[in-house]
Short mmCIF file of C-alpha atoms in Angstrom, two decimals:
data_model
loop_
_atom_site.label_atom_id
_atom_site.label_comp_id
_atom_site.label_asym_id
_atom_site.label_seq_id
_atom_site.Cartn_x
_atom_site.Cartn_y
_atom_site.Cartn_z
CA MET A 26 10.34 -29.56 -20.79
CA GLU A 27 13.40 -27.63 -19.65
CA SER A 28 13.65 -26.31 -16.13
CA ALA A 29 15.22 -22.95 -15.26
CA SER A 30 18.34 -24.75 -14.05
CA ASP A 31 18.80 -26.30 -17.55
CA ILE A 32 19.11 -22.88 -19.20
CA PRO A 33 22.73 -21.72 -19.48
CA ALA A 34 23.52 -18.83 -17.14
CA ASP A 35 24.60 -16.48 -19.94
CA THR A 36 21.17 -16.63 -21.64
CA LYS A 37 19.17 -15.57 -18.58
CA PRO A 38 17.98 -11.96 -18.80
CA ALA A 39 20.07 -9.52 -16.79
CA LEU A 40 18.41 -7.72 -13.92
CA ARG A 41 17.74 -4.10 -14.75
CA GLN A 42 19.65 -1.64 -12.61
CA PRO A 43 18.25 1.85 -12.08
CA HIS A 44 19.86 4.56 -14.14
CA PRO A 45 21.71 6.84 -11.76
CA VAL A 46 20.42 10.40 -11.50
CA ARG A 47 21.01 13.33 -9.19
CA ILE A 48 18.13 15.71 -8.39
CA LEU A 49 18.88 19.24 -7.15
CA VAL A 50 16.02 21.37 -5.85
CA HIS A 51 16.31 25.06 -4.97
CA THR A 52 13.70 26.77 -2.81
CA LEU A 53 13.27 29.23 0.04
CA THR A 54 12.99 28.10 3.65
CA HIS A 55 9.47 29.48 4.20
CA LEU A 56 8.16 27.54 1.16
CA VAL A 57 9.20 24.10 2.47
CA PRO A 58 6.00 22.19 3.35
CA SER A 59 5.16 20.38 6.56
CA ASP A 60 2.89 17.38 5.93
CA GLY A 61 2.80 15.93 9.44
CA VAL A 62 4.71 12.78 8.44
CA VAL A 63 6.98 13.04 11.50
CA THR A 64 4.71 12.73 14.52
CA ASN A 65 7.00 13.59 17.44
CA LYS A 66 6.57 17.39 17.05
CA ASP A 67 9.91 17.67 15.23
CA LEU A 68 9.14 20.48 12.78
CA TYR A 69 12.60 20.34 11.19
CA GLY A 70 12.37 16.57 10.58
CA ASP A 71 8.82 16.90 9.28
CA LYS A 72 9.74 19.62 6.77
CA LEU A 73 12.82 17.67 5.68
CA ILE A 74 11.00 14.37 5.11
CA SER A 75 8.00 16.15 3.53
CA MET A 76 10.23 17.81 0.95
CA LEU A 77 12.30 14.68 0.23
CA ASP A 78 9.04 12.75 -0.18
CA ARG A 79 7.68 15.31 -2.68
CA ILE A 80 10.88 15.22 -4.72
CA CYS A 81 10.87 11.40 -4.88
CA LYS A 82 7.19 11.30 -5.87
CA HIS A 83 7.81 13.85 -8.62
CA ALA A 84 11.00 12.26 -9.97
CA TRP A 85 10.38 8.54 -9.48
CA GLY A 86 6.73 8.13 -8.46
CA CYS A 87 7.62 6.65 -5.06
CA GLU A 88 7.97 7.76 -1.45
CA PHE A 89 11.37 8.72 -0.06
CA GLN A 90 13.27 5.62 1.13
CA PRO A 91 16.41 6.35 3.22
CA GLY A 92 18.12 3.09 2.20
CA VAL A 93 17.51 3.70 -1.50
CA HIS A 94 17.75 7.47 -1.93
CA ARG A 95 20.88 9.25 -0.73
CA TRP A 96 20.37 12.90 0.22
CA ASN A 97 21.99 16.09 1.45
CA THR A 98 20.77 19.60 2.18
CA TYR A 99 22.24 23.07 2.35
CA GLY A 100 20.71 26.12 4.01
CA ASP A 101 17.91 24.11 5.60
CA GLU A 102 17.48 26.46 8.57
CA PHE A 103 13.68 26.40 8.52
CA GLY A 104 13.37 28.73 11.53
CA TYR A 105 14.36 31.62 9.25
CA ASN A 106 12.12 32.90 6.47
CA ILE A 107 13.11 33.79 2.93
CA ARG A 108 16.50 32.05 2.96
CA PRO A 109 17.69 29.96 0.01
CA CYS A 110 17.98 26.24 0.67
CA PHE A 111 18.84 23.24 -1.48
CA PHE A 112 17.92 19.55 -1.48
CA LEU A 113 20.05 16.98 -3.28
CA LEU A 114 18.90 13.40 -3.89
CA ASP A 115 20.89 10.62 -5.54
CA TYR A 116 19.46 7.42 -6.94
CA GLY A 117 21.31 4.50 -8.50
CA SER A 118 25.07 4.11 -8.75
CA SER A 119 27.80 4.73 -11.28
CA ASP A 120 31.51 4.04 -11.52
CA ASN A 121 32.00 7.58 -12.81
CA ASP A 122 30.28 10.59 -11.21
CA GLU A 123 30.77 12.52 -14.45
CA ASP A 124 28.26 10.18 -16.14
CA VAL A 125 25.45 10.93 -13.66
CA PRO A 126 22.99 13.51 -15.00
CA ILE A 127 21.94 16.35 -12.69
CA VAL A 128 18.30 17.39 -13.00
CA CYS A 129 17.46 20.77 -11.43
CA TYR A 130 14.09 21.96 -10.16
CA GLU A 131 12.76 24.93 -8.23
CA TRP A 132 10.12 24.41 -5.54
CA THR A 133 7.66 27.33 -5.67
CA GLY A 134 5.63 26.28 -2.66
CA GLY A 135 3.10 24.43 -4.79
CA SER A 136 4.96 22.53 -7.47
CA LEU A 137 8.34 21.54 -8.87
#
């Protein structure tokens, strides 16, 4: 019986790398949820993590992981109502940014 070390390296299956994707979500500041995931009474941090978590669960079926998902926001001044804001999440990597698809959603306050 052959052991794994007897199999030539080029015939071992390659590890699957995640396909890179960029998610862009547009919403209004007063629609961003607060789920109580940040417990130190930081409303900004709670709204931020709550929204990033929702996006990750919708797109990839997992919770937001800072070391895995790269993110950025624009207009995230949650103290003001009815202002446009944007969340951008990246997953995976690519040698060419032009090859990364951008998937856009709108958060309505209840669903993407």
